Short mmCIF file of C-alpha atoms and ligand atoms in Angstrom, two decimals:
data_model
loop_
_atom_site.label_atom_id
_atom_site.label_comp_id
_atom_site.label_asym_id
_atom_site.label_seq_id
_atom_site.Cartn_x
_atom_site.Cartn_y
_atom_site.Cartn_z
CA MET A 1243 13.12 -6.32 18.03
CA GLY A 1244 13.01 -7.19 14.31
CA VAL A 1245 11.57 -4.86 11.71
CA GLU A 1246 8.35 -6.30 10.34
CA HIS A 1247 8.40 -6.82 6.59
CA MET A 1248 5.90 -4.76 4.60
CA THR A 1249 4.53 -6.28 1.42
CA VAL A 1250 4.64 -3.86 -1.53
CA ILE A 1251 3.26 -4.79 -4.93
CA ALA A 1252 3.86 -2.50 -7.92
CA ILE A 1253 1.51 -2.55 -10.90
CA ASP A 1254 2.51 -0.47 -13.91
CA GLY A 1255 1.27 -0.16 -17.46
CA PRO A 1256 -0.47 2.17 -19.90
CA ALA A 1257 -4.00 3.56 -19.55
CA GLY A 1258 -6.71 0.97 -20.06
CA SER A 1259 -4.42 -2.00 -19.41
CA GLY A 1260 -6.56 -3.08 -16.44
CA LYS A 1261 -4.35 -1.77 -13.62
CA SER A 1262 -7.16 -0.35 -11.46
CA THR A 1263 -9.51 -3.31 -11.69
CA VAL A 1264 -6.70 -5.81 -11.17
CA GLY A 1265 -5.02 -3.71 -8.46
CA ARG A 1266 -8.20 -3.45 -6.41
CA ALA A 1267 -9.01 -7.16 -6.77
CA LEU A 1268 -5.45 -8.13 -5.86
CA ALA A 1269 -5.40 -5.84 -2.81
CA ALA A 1270 -8.72 -7.31 -1.62
CA ARG A 1271 -7.45 -10.87 -2.14
CA LEU A 1272 -4.26 -10.18 -0.14
CA GLY A 1273 -5.86 -7.95 2.52
CA LEU A 1274 -3.66 -5.00 1.56
CA GLY A 1275 -4.43 -1.32 0.97
CA TYR A 1276 -4.59 0.00 -2.59
CA LEU A 1277 -3.26 3.28 -4.01
CA ASP A 1278 -4.11 4.65 -7.47
CA THR A 1279 -1.16 6.99 -8.10
CA GLY A 1280 -2.62 8.20 -11.42
CA ALA A 1281 -5.44 9.73 -9.37
CA MET A 1282 -2.80 11.73 -7.45
CA TYR A 1283 -1.41 13.22 -10.70
CA ARG A 1284 -5.00 13.90 -11.76
CA ALA A 1285 -5.70 15.65 -8.43
CA VAL A 1286 -2.70 17.96 -8.97
CA ALA A 1287 -3.87 18.73 -12.54
CA PHE A 1288 -7.36 19.43 -11.20
CA ALA A 1289 -6.07 21.80 -8.50
CA ALA A 1290 -3.82 23.64 -10.98
CA LEU A 1291 -6.70 24.20 -13.42
CA ARG A 1292 -8.94 25.31 -10.57
CA HIS A 1293 -6.37 27.96 -9.59
CA GLY A 1294 -6.04 29.13 -13.19
CA ILE A 1295 -2.46 27.83 -13.46
CA ASP A 1296 -1.11 26.75 -16.86
CA PRO A 1297 -0.34 22.98 -16.54
CA ALA A 1298 2.93 23.58 -18.45
CA ASP A 1299 4.14 26.13 -15.86
CA ALA A 1300 6.41 23.88 -13.74
CA GLU A 1301 7.04 26.03 -10.67
CA PRO A 1302 3.45 26.97 -9.69
CA VAL A 1303 2.25 23.45 -10.51
CA ALA A 1304 4.95 21.98 -8.23
CA ARG A 1305 3.90 24.39 -5.48
CA ILE A 1306 0.32 23.13 -5.83
CA ALA A 1307 1.56 19.52 -5.61
CA ARG A 1308 3.36 20.32 -2.34
CA GLN A 1309 0.52 22.30 -0.81
CA ILE A 1310 -2.70 20.42 -1.60
CA ARG A 1311 -4.46 18.32 1.01
CA LEU A 1312 -5.23 15.07 -0.73
CA GLU A 1313 -7.65 12.50 0.67
CA MET A 1314 -8.14 9.19 -1.14
CA ASP A 1315 -10.53 6.46 -0.05
CA GLY A 1316 -10.41 2.79 -0.91
CA ASP A 1317 -13.69 3.22 -2.82
CA GLY A 1318 -11.95 5.48 -5.37
CA SER A 1319 -13.19 8.82 -4.07
CA VAL A 1320 -10.67 11.66 -4.15
CA SER A 1321 -10.92 14.96 -2.34
CA VAL A 1322 -8.66 17.94 -2.95
CA ASP A 1323 -8.47 20.57 -0.18
CA GLY A 1324 -11.79 19.29 1.13
CA PHE A 1325 -13.54 19.44 -2.26
CA ASP A 1326 -14.86 16.13 -3.64
CA ALA A 1327 -13.15 15.92 -7.05
CA THR A 1328 -13.91 12.23 -7.75
CA ILE A 1329 -15.87 12.99 -10.93
CA GLU A 1330 -13.83 15.99 -12.14
CA ILE A 1331 -10.47 14.23 -12.04
CA ARG A 1332 -11.78 11.76 -14.68
CA GLY A 1333 -13.19 14.54 -16.89
CA PRO A 1334 -11.80 15.68 -20.27
CA GLU A 1335 -10.06 18.87 -19.00
CA VAL A 1336 -8.04 17.02 -16.38
CA THR A 1337 -7.36 14.11 -18.75
CA ARG A 1338 -5.97 16.57 -21.30
CA ALA A 1339 -3.74 18.31 -18.74
CA VAL A 1340 -2.51 15.40 -16.64
CA SER A 1341 0.35 14.11 -18.82
CA ILE A 1342 1.77 17.65 -18.98
CA VAL A 1343 1.57 17.98 -15.18
CA ALA A 1344 3.14 14.51 -14.73
CA ALA A 1345 6.15 15.48 -16.85
CA HIS A 1346 7.46 18.03 -14.26
CA PRO A 1347 10.24 16.45 -12.14
CA GLU A 1348 9.36 18.53 -9.04
CA VAL A 1349 5.78 17.26 -9.19
CA ARG A 1350 7.01 13.68 -9.53
CA ALA A 1351 9.40 14.08 -6.57
CA GLU A 1352 6.61 15.34 -4.32
CA LEU A 1353 4.13 12.62 -5.31
CA ARG A 1354 6.84 9.96 -5.00
CA ASP A 1355 7.43 11.10 -1.39
CA ARG A 1356 3.72 11.05 -0.67
CA GLN A 1357 3.44 7.52 -2.13
CA ARG A 1358 6.32 6.26 0.06
CA ARG A 1359 4.78 7.87 3.14
CA TRP A 1360 1.43 6.26 2.32
CA VAL A 1361 3.10 2.82 2.25
CA GLU A 1362 4.82 3.49 5.59
CA GLN A 1363 1.51 4.43 7.19
CA ALA A 1364 -0.53 1.65 5.57
CA GLY A 1365 2.14 -0.98 6.37
CA GLY A 1366 2.54 -1.97 2.71
CA GLY A 1367 0.07 -2.15 -0.14
CA VAL A 1368 -0.69 -2.49 -3.82
CA LEU A 1369 0.24 0.61 -5.84
CA GLU A 1370 -0.56 1.19 -9.47
CA GLY A 1371 0.90 3.75 -11.85
CA ARG A 1372 3.61 4.17 -14.49
CA ASP A 1373 6.86 4.23 -12.48
CA ILE A 1374 6.07 2.29 -9.30
CA GLY A 1375 8.33 -0.71 -9.99
CA THR A 1376 11.01 1.31 -11.79
CA VAL A 1377 11.34 4.39 -9.55
CA VAL A 1378 9.05 4.61 -6.50
CA PHE A 1379 9.57 1.05 -5.17
CA PRO A 1380 12.45 -0.56 -7.09
CA ASP A 1381 12.64 -3.15 -4.26
CA ALA A 1382 8.94 -4.07 -4.36
CA ASP A 1383 8.15 -7.68 -3.46
CA ALA A 1384 6.44 -8.12 -6.80
CA LYS A 1385 6.36 -6.02 -9.94
CA VAL A 1386 3.68 -6.46 -12.54
CA TYR A 1387 3.48 -4.79 -15.94
CA LEU A 1388 0.03 -5.02 -17.52
CA ASP A 1389 -0.54 -4.35 -21.20
CA ALA A 1390 -3.22 -4.90 -23.84
CA SER A 1391 -3.73 -3.99 -27.48
CA PRO A 1392 -4.47 -0.27 -28.12
CA GLU A 1393 -7.94 -1.21 -29.44
CA VAL A 1394 -8.89 -3.16 -26.31
CA ARG A 1395 -7.53 -0.43 -24.03
CA ALA A 1396 -9.50 2.25 -25.88
CA ALA A 1397 -12.66 0.11 -25.79
CA ARG A 1398 -12.30 -0.33 -22.00
CA ARG A 1399 -11.76 3.39 -21.45
CA SER A 1400 -14.70 4.39 -23.68
CA ARG A 1401 -16.98 2.14 -21.62
CA GLU A 1402 -15.88 4.09 -18.52
CA VAL A 1403 -16.31 7.57 -20.07
CA THR A 1404 -19.63 7.18 -21.83
CA ASP A 1405 -19.95 10.81 -22.98
CA LEU A 1406 -17.00 10.58 -25.41
CA SER A 1407 -16.87 8.63 -28.69
CA TYR A 1408 -14.58 5.63 -29.12
CA GLU A 1409 -12.53 7.62 -31.68
CA THR A 1410 -11.99 10.50 -29.24
CA VAL A 1411 -10.94 8.14 -26.45
CA ALA A 1412 -8.61 6.18 -28.77
CA ALA A 1413 -6.93 9.38 -29.99
CA ASP A 1414 -6.51 10.66 -26.42
CA LEU A 1415 -5.02 7.34 -25.31
CA ALA A 1416 -2.50 7.35 -28.17
CA ARG A 1417 -1.51 10.94 -27.31
CA ARG A 1418 -1.04 10.11 -23.61
CA ASP A 1419 0.87 6.88 -24.40
CA ALA A 1420 3.33 8.95 -26.46
CA LEU A 1421 3.73 11.60 -23.72
CA ASP A 1422 4.01 9.08 -20.85
CA GLN A 1423 6.53 6.88 -22.70
CA GLY A 1424 8.52 9.72 -24.25
CA ARG A 1425 9.00 12.04 -21.25
CA THR A 1426 12.46 12.62 -19.80
CA HIS A 1427 11.61 11.96 -16.14
CA ASP A 1428 10.45 8.49 -15.07
CA PRO A 1429 8.81 7.47 -18.37
CA LEU A 1430 6.47 4.50 -18.52
CA ALA A 1431 8.80 1.51 -18.84
CA THR A 1432 8.87 -2.19 -17.97
CA ALA A 1433 11.09 -3.06 -14.99
CA ASP A 1434 13.61 -5.80 -15.87
CA ASP A 1435 12.23 -8.07 -13.16
CA ALA A 1436 8.52 -7.42 -13.82
CA LEU A 1437 5.95 -10.08 -14.57
CA VAL A 1438 4.54 -8.92 -17.93
CA VAL A 1439 0.89 -9.85 -18.48
CA ASP A 1440 -1.06 -9.22 -21.69
CA THR A 1441 -4.59 -8.70 -20.34
CA THR A 1442 -6.30 -8.59 -23.77
CA ALA A 1443 -7.91 -12.03 -23.48
CA LEU A 1444 -7.77 -12.71 -19.71
CA SER A 1445 -10.41 -12.24 -17.00
CA VAL A 1446 -9.64 -10.24 -13.85
CA ASP A 1447 -9.62 -13.44 -11.77
CA GLU A 1448 -7.18 -15.11 -14.16
CA ILE A 1449 -4.81 -12.13 -13.96
CA VAL A 1450 -5.00 -11.99 -10.15
CA ASP A 1451 -4.32 -15.76 -10.02
CA LEU A 1452 -1.24 -15.30 -12.22
CA ILE A 1453 0.11 -12.52 -9.98
CA VAL A 1454 -0.59 -14.39 -6.74
CA ALA A 1455 1.15 -17.50 -8.15
CA SER A 1456 4.23 -15.38 -8.95
CA LEU A 1457 4.58 -13.93 -5.42
CA PRO A 1458 7.70 -14.91 -3.52
O1 LIG B 2200 -3.62 5.94 -14.76
P1 LIG B 2200 -4.20 7.31 -15.15
O2 LIG B 2200 -4.65 7.38 -16.58
O3 LIG B 2200 -5.23 7.79 -14.20
O4 LIG B 2200 -2.94 8.30 -15.01
C1 LIG B 2200 -3.05 9.66 -15.30
C2 LIG B 2200 -1.73 10.22 -15.80
O5 LIG B 2200 -0.80 10.31 -14.73
C3 LIG B 2200 -1.06 9.41 -16.89
O6 LIG B 2200 -1.25 10.03 -18.16
C4 LIG B 2200 0.40 9.39 -16.54
C5 LIG B 2200 0.50 9.95 -15.15
N1 LIG B 2200 1.05 9.02 -14.16
C6 LIG B 2200 2.43 9.04 -13.98
O7 LIG B 2200 3.13 9.77 -14.67
N2 LIG B 2200 2.98 8.28 -13.01
C7 LIG B 2200 2.24 7.46 -12.25
N3 LIG B 2200 2.81 6.71 -11.30
C8 LIG B 2200 0.83 7.41 -12.45
C9 LIG B 2200 0.27 8.19 -13.43
#
């Protein structure tokens, strides 16, 4: 009996590049499941803060990553140990802590394992993050790297988080870009074989069309 091929599509890029919107639309178009891996790092940061753990303290944060029960629905809701954290994981405290949490190699190893298990169980899927095409699924069927100008990315994010000023969101984005690109373990990077799309002036449908046209 042959092993059935699972389709895996990796979407990477910085915050505000359009990964979530495009990832969801692409998954719906192809009839695949969708996993927002940034939400997993946010869930770990949320759980650490809730337990009074310093996000910089690698060992207890890694223990949290291994122990939490994480439930993620296709509609974007995230529950941590049975607590609905959908709103909190997008809040300013978690957003401040998440790049520090994501820099710990033990945390990354645990979430990488969970992401691979998710794909096994779902029979493939669309995954978005920072290191999906470079580290988690280097053999993905398609790798996409989305980018946009810092101004457009900040404008998109500040429309999502309406209680913060554009300036605050832009400064936070620049800080996270630097941390995510400069960290030692699995930094944000473009895979050699990725389709690079500048989403600044494209609609979601146009981007999805480009990706679908590039599929093997
Ligand atoms: O996409 P996002 O802004 O929700 O991601 C939150 C943080 O998680 C981001 O600052 C970097 C980190 N992250 C990561 O290191 N690796 C991933 N695969 C996804 C996110």
